Structures are given as C-alpha cells and as structure tokens.
CSV table of C-alpha atoms and ligand atoms in Angstrom, one decimal:
chain,number,residue,atom,x,y,z
A,30,MET,CA,0.0,0.0,0.1
A,31,ASN,CA,1.5,3.3,-0.7
A,32,PHE,CA,0.8,6.2,1.5
A,33,ASN,CA,2.2,10.1,0.9
A,34,LEU,CA,3.7,10.5,4.2
A,35,PRO,CA,3.8,12.1,6.3
A,36,VAL,CA,-0.1,10.9,7.6
A,37,LEU,CA,-2.5,11.7,10.3
A,38,ALA,CA,-4.5,8.9,12.0
A,39,PRO,CA,-7.3,10.0,14.2
A,40,SER,CA,-7.6,7.5,17.0
A,41,ILE,CA,-11.6,6.7,17.4
A,42,LEU,CA,-10.7,6.9,21.5
A,43,ALA,CA,-11.0,10.4,21.5
A,44,ALA,CA,-14.5,10.1,20.0
A,45,ASP,CA,-18.3,10.5,21.0
A,46,PHE,CA,-19.5,6.7,20.9
A,47,THR,CA,-23.0,7.9,20.6
A,48,ASN,CA,-21.8,9.2,17.5
A,49,LEU,CA,-19.5,7.7,15.6
A,50,GLU,CA,-20.3,7.1,12.1
A,51,SER,CA,-20.9,10.9,11.8
A,52,GLN,CA,-17.2,11.8,13.7
A,53,ILE,CA,-15.4,9.2,11.5
A,54,ASN,CA,-17.0,10.3,8.4
A,55,ALA,CA,-16.3,14.2,10.0
A,56,ALA,CA,-12.6,13.4,10.2
A,57,LEU,CA,-12.6,11.3,6.7
A,58,LYS,CA,-14.5,14.8,4.9
A,59,GLY,CA,-10.9,16.2,6.5
A,60,GLY,CA,-8.7,14.6,4.4
A,61,ALA,CA,-8.0,11.0,7.0
A,62,ASN,CA,-8.0,8.3,5.0
A,63,TRP,CA,-6.1,6.5,8.0
A,64,ILE,CA,-8.0,5.1,11.7
A,65,HIS,CA,-6.2,4.1,14.9
A,66,CYS,CA,-8.6,2.0,16.8
A,67,ASP,CA,-6.8,1.6,20.8
A,68,ILE,CA,-7.2,-1.9,22.2
A,69,MET,CA,-7.2,-1.9,25.8
A,70,ASP,CA,-8.2,-5.0,28.0
A,71,GLY,CA,-7.9,-3.7,31.3
A,72,HIS,CA,-4.9,-5.8,32.3
A,73,PHE,CA,-1.8,-5.0,29.7
A,74,VAL,CA,-3.1,-1.2,30.4
A,75,PRO,CA,-5.3,-0.2,33.2
A,76,ASN,CA,-8.2,0.8,30.9
A,77,ILE,CA,-10.8,-1.0,29.1
A,78,SER,CA,-11.6,0.6,25.9
A,79,PHE,CA,-13.5,-2.1,22.9
A,80,GLY,CA,-13.2,-5.4,21.1
A,81,PRO,CA,-13.5,-6.2,17.2
A,82,ASN,CA,-17.2,-5.9,16.7
A,83,ILE,CA,-16.6,-1.8,17.2
A,84,VAL,CA,-13.5,-2.3,14.7
A,85,LYS,CA,-16.0,-4.2,12.3
A,86,GLN,CA,-18.3,-1.1,12.2
A,87,VAL,CA,-15.7,1.9,12.2
A,88,SER,CA,-14.8,-0.9,8.5
A,89,LYS,CA,-18.5,-1.1,7.5
A,90,VAL,CA,-18.7,3.4,8.2
A,91,ALA,CA,-15.2,3.5,6.2
A,92,PRO,CA,-14.3,1.2,3.8
A,93,ASP,CA,-11.5,3.0,2.3
A,94,ALA,CA,-9.9,4.1,5.1
A,95,PHE,CA,-6.9,2.3,6.5
A,96,ILE,CA,-7.9,0.5,9.3
A,97,ASP,CA,-4.8,0.8,12.2
A,98,THR,CA,-5.1,-1.9,15.4
A,99,HIS,CA,-3.2,-0.9,18.0
A,100,LEU,CA,-3.8,-3.7,20.9
A,101,MET,CA,-2.4,-2.5,24.5
A,102,ILE,CA,-3.6,-6.6,25.8
A,103,GLU,CA,-1.8,-9.2,27.2
A,104,ASN,CA,-1.8,-12.3,24.6
A,105,PRO,CA,-2.4,-10.7,21.6
A,106,ASP,CA,-1.7,-13.7,19.9
A,107,GLU,CA,-4.7,-15.4,20.9
A,108,TYR,CA,-6.8,-12.1,18.7
A,109,ILE,CA,-5.5,-11.7,16.1
A,110,ASP,CA,-7.3,-14.5,13.6
A,111,VAL,CA,-10.5,-11.7,15.5
A,112,PHE,CA,-9.0,-8.1,14.4
A,113,VAL,CA,-8.1,-9.0,10.8
A,114,GLU,CA,-11.6,-10.5,10.7
A,115,ALA,CA,-12.9,-7.5,11.6
A,116,GLY,CA,-11.0,-5.5,9.0
A,117,SER,CA,-7.5,-4.6,10.3
A,118,GLU,CA,-5.3,-3.7,7.9
A,119,MET,CA,-2.2,-4.1,10.1
A,120,ILE,CA,-2.4,-4.7,13.5
A,121,THR,CA,0.1,-3.4,16.3
A,122,VAL,CA,1.7,-5.7,19.1
A,123,HIS,CA,3.4,-4.3,21.9
A,124,TYR,CA,7.4,-5.6,22.4
A,125,GLU,CA,6.6,-5.8,26.3
A,126,ALA,CA,3.1,-8.4,26.0
A,127,CYS,CA,4.7,-10.3,23.0
A,128,THR,CA,6.9,-13.5,24.9
A,129,HIS,CA,8.0,-14.7,21.3
A,130,LEU,CA,7.7,-11.7,19.0
A,131,HIS,CA,8.9,-13.4,16.0
A,132,ARG,CA,5.8,-15.5,16.0
A,133,THR,CA,3.6,-12.8,16.7
A,134,ILE,CA,5.0,-11.0,13.6
A,135,GLN,CA,4.6,-13.8,11.1
A,136,LYS,CA,1.1,-14.8,12.9
A,137,ILE,CA,0.0,-11.2,12.2
A,138,LYS,CA,2.0,-11.0,8.2
A,139,SER,CA,0.1,-14.7,7.3
A,140,HIS,CA,-3.2,-13.1,7.7
A,141,GLY,CA,-0.9,-10.8,4.6
A,142,ILE,CA,-1.9,-7.0,6.4
A,143,MET,CA,0.8,-5.0,8.0
A,144,ALA,CA,2.7,-5.5,11.8
A,145,GLY,CA,3.7,-2.9,13.5
A,146,VAL,CA,5.7,-3.7,17.0
A,147,ALA,CA,5.2,-1.0,19.5
A,148,ILE,CA,7.6,-0.1,22.7
A,149,ASN,CA,6.3,2.1,25.9
A,150,PRO,CA,8.2,5.0,26.8
A,151,ALA,CA,10.8,3.5,29.2
A,152,THR,CA,11.7,0.4,26.4
A,153,SER,CA,14.7,1.2,25.1
A,154,ILE,CA,15.1,0.4,21.4
A,155,HIS,CA,17.4,-1.7,20.8
A,156,ASN,CA,15.5,-4.3,22.5
A,157,ILE,CA,13.7,-4.6,18.7
A,158,GLU,CA,16.5,-4.6,17.3
A,159,PRO,CA,15.8,-8.4,16.3
A,160,VAL,CA,13.0,-8.2,14.3
A,161,MET,CA,13.4,-4.8,12.8
A,162,GLU,CA,13.3,-6.4,9.6
A,163,TYR,CA,10.3,-7.9,9.4
A,164,ALA,CA,8.1,-5.3,11.3
A,165,ASP,CA,6.3,-3.2,9.0
A,166,MET,CA,5.9,-0.6,11.7
A,167,VAL,CA,7.0,0.2,14.3
A,168,LEU,CA,5.2,2.2,17.1
A,169,ILE,CA,7.1,4.8,19.6
A,170,MET,CA,4.1,5.6,22.9
A,171,SER,CA,5.3,9.4,23.4
A,172,VAL,CA,2.8,8.6,26.3
A,173,ASN,CA,2.1,5.4,28.9
A,174,PRO,CA,-0.4,3.3,27.4
A,175,GLY,CA,-4.2,3.1,28.8
A,176,TYR,CA,-5.8,6.6,28.5
A,177,GLY,CA,-6.9,9.3,25.6
A,178,GLY,CA,-5.7,13.0,26.7
A,179,GLN,CA,-2.2,12.7,28.0
A,180,SER,CA,1.1,15.1,27.8
A,181,PHE,CA,3.6,14.1,25.3
A,182,ILE,CA,6.8,12.7,27.0
A,183,GLU,CA,9.8,15.0,25.6
A,184,SER,CA,11.9,12.5,25.5
A,185,SER,CA,9.9,10.4,22.4
A,186,TYR,CA,11.5,13.5,20.3
A,187,ALA,CA,15.4,11.5,20.7
A,188,ARG,CA,13.8,8.8,20.3
A,189,LEU,CA,12.0,9.3,17.3
A,190,GLN,CA,15.4,10.4,16.0
A,191,GLU,CA,17.3,7.5,17.2
A,192,LEU,CA,14.8,4.9,16.1
A,193,ALA,CA,14.8,7.2,12.2
A,194,ASP,CA,19.2,7.0,12.7
A,195,ILE,CA,18.9,3.1,13.0
A,196,ARG,CA,16.3,2.9,10.2
A,197,GLU,CA,18.6,4.5,7.6
A,198,LEU,CA,21.8,3.3,9.2
A,199,GLY,CA,20.4,0.0,8.9
A,200,GLY,CA,18.4,0.0,5.5
A,201,TYR,CA,15.4,-0.8,7.7
A,202,GLY,CA,12.1,-0.3,5.5
A,203,PHE,CA,9.5,0.0,8.6
A,204,LEU,CA,7.1,2.8,9.0
A,205,ILE,CA,7.7,5.1,12.3
A,206,GLN,CA,4.4,5.9,14.3
A,207,VAL,CA,4.3,8.5,17.2
A,208,ASP,CA,1.3,8.0,19.3
A,209,GLY,CA,0.0,10.0,22.2
A,210,GLY,CA,-0.7,13.7,23.4
A,211,VAL,CA,-0.4,15.2,19.5
A,212,ASN,CA,-1.2,17.9,19.0
A,213,LEU,CA,-1.4,21.0,17.0
A,214,LYS,CA,1.4,22.7,18.8
A,215,ASN,CA,4.0,19.6,18.8
A,216,ILE,CA,2.7,18.0,15.5
A,217,SER,CA,5.2,19.7,12.8
A,218,GLN,CA,8.5,19.4,14.9
A,219,VAL,CA,7.2,15.8,16.3
A,220,ALA,CA,6.8,15.4,12.2
A,221,GLU,CA,10.6,16.4,11.8
A,222,ALA,CA,11.5,14.4,14.1
A,223,GLY,CA,11.5,11.1,12.3
A,224,ALA,CA,7.1,10.3,12.6
A,225,ASP,CA,5.7,9.0,9.3
A,226,ILE,CA,2.0,8.1,10.6
A,227,LEU,CA,1.0,10.6,13.8
A,228,VAL,CA,-1.8,9.4,15.8
A,229,ALA,CA,-3.9,11.9,17.3
A,230,GLY,CA,-7.0,11.3,19.7
A,231,ASN,CA,-8.1,13.9,21.2
A,232,THR,CA,-6.9,16.7,19.1
A,233,VAL,CA,-8.7,15.8,16.7
A,234,PHE,CA,-12.4,15.0,18.1
A,235,SER,CA,-12.4,17.2,20.6
A,236,ALA,CA,-12.6,19.8,18.3
A,237,LYS,CA,-15.9,21.1,17.7
A,238,ASP,CA,-15.4,21.4,13.6
A,239,VAL,CA,-14.0,17.8,13.8
A,240,THR,CA,-13.1,18.4,9.8
A,241,ALA,CA,-11.7,21.6,10.3
A,242,ARG,CA,-9.4,20.0,12.8
A,243,VAL,CA,-8.2,17.8,10.9
A,244,LYS,CA,-7.6,20.1,7.5
A,245,GLU,CA,-5.3,22.5,10.4
A,246,LEU,CA,-3.4,19.4,11.8
A,247,GLN,CA,-2.5,18.0,7.9
A,248,GLU,CA,-2.1,21.9,6.7
A,249,LYS,CA,1.1,21.6,9.3
A,250,LEU,CA,2.1,18.1,8.9
A,251,SER,CA,3.0,19.1,5.1
A,252,SER,CA,3.9,22.4,5.7
B,327,LIG,C1,-3.3,5.6,24.1
B,327,LIG,C2,-3.4,5.1,22.8
B,327,LIG,C3,-3.7,6.6,22.0
B,327,LIG,C4,-4.3,7.9,22.5
B,327,LIG,C5,-4.3,8.9,21.7
B,327,LIG,O1,-2.8,4.7,25.5
B,327,LIG,O2,-2.7,4.3,22.4
B,327,LIG,O3,-4.0,5.9,20.5
B,327,LIG,O4,-6.0,7.6,21.8
B,327,LIG,O5,-4.6,10.1,21.9
B,327,LIG,P1,-4.7,11.5,22.3
B,327,LIG,O6,-4.0,11.7,21.4
B,327,LIG,O7,-5.7,12.1,23.1
B,327,LIG,O8,-2.8,11.6,23.2
B,328,LIG,ZN1,-3.3,4.5,20.0
C-alpha cells in the first residue's frame, strides 16, 4: 500500500461513541484516510476500551480508510484472527506483551496484512532491533499507554530521531509511528523528529468542528 507521508491517523478512542459514524465521516471529510483503533484489555493497560465488533463497524463505515489496530492487550496472538476478520489492515502489538515476538509478527503477516511493533516510553529501542527487518511499522509510544488526553513525553523526540537513524543505517523499510499527546502545537516538531504516521485522539475529536481540525493538522504536516 502506498501512503503520502506523513500521515495523520485519528484515534477513535476520543470520539463520541453515540455518534461514531458521523465522527468518523467528519474526520474522513477533512482528508484523513487512516483510522487508529485503540484496543485496551484492563490487564496490559489499566483501562478497557472496545473490541473487534467496533473495529468491524468502523471498517463498514469507512471502507476506504486504512484500519490501523493498536493492541494494548496481553496474549495478543489469541486475538489476531478476530481483529483481521474485523477488517484490520495493520495490527500493532506491544513488545512488552509478546514472549515470542517473531512468531506474533509472522502470525499477523500470514494474514496478508501489515505488522507493527510498539514500545512503551521506558523500553529501550535496542530491544526491538532483532525484529526490525520483519516489522512494517515501529510505534514509539509518546505517553504510557492506557488513556487518551495525556501529555507528550518530551524525550520522545530524541527516541524518534534515534529510531530514524537506526532505520537509515540499517537500511530498514519500516514506517515510524508516534502515539500520544500529539497536538496542534507539537505536531510539526514531532513529524520533523522522524514520525511518518502521527496518531491524534483528543486533538481531533475534542474539536467542535472535526473536519476543520483534521485539515488544520494536515496543513501543519505538509508545511
Ligand atoms: C494511548 C492510545 C492513544 C491515544 C491517543 O494509550 O494508544 O492512541 O488514544 O490519544 P491522545 O491523542 O488524546 O493522546
Ligand atoms: Zn494507540
């Protein structure tokens, strides 16, 4: 799949679920073509969000959008099939939740979809070097996962830069995603630090005019 980078990926975690269809349509109208689905199990992270049924509804409402599923759950291997079935086009798992990370990546890719690997803010990037050649995307968490609306951790800029340098030196092909605390003020700097895919939840869906907000964020990304 070809993307015009950098990409804005609105996270529906912050959307109004009583109006999910219109919230998604508003984001798509603003030019978003990725939808980020945050799955939380109350074990790997302290919060519980939603499951494959919602992802299925999202893919039905937005058939042309790229469905980016972020699993913040324990035992992700057990849920890959249902999230693929629900329409996920990429599944990202946490390094911290996988005992056999190669195997998990292989399982995701065996479905013909993209595989991402996420690391928490306190995890060294070097821990995932052995899988960099297999990952389609590496996600640098810029907050501790579990909740939307948290502040961007400043050391994430250096981590994005470090990962971009490792990618260049190693000749790897993975995309770099950042997730957590991206807002109107920092989005340009976050992209400059090396992020290809920028997730934004509250910044998008707390806006009165979601379409205008997506346009505003994307303008900042393209300037
Ligand atoms: C955090 C989630 C994020 C979150 C982003 O655990 O993975 O995707 O929804 O939300 P904001 O942009 O509000 O920090
Ligand atoms: Zn996320």
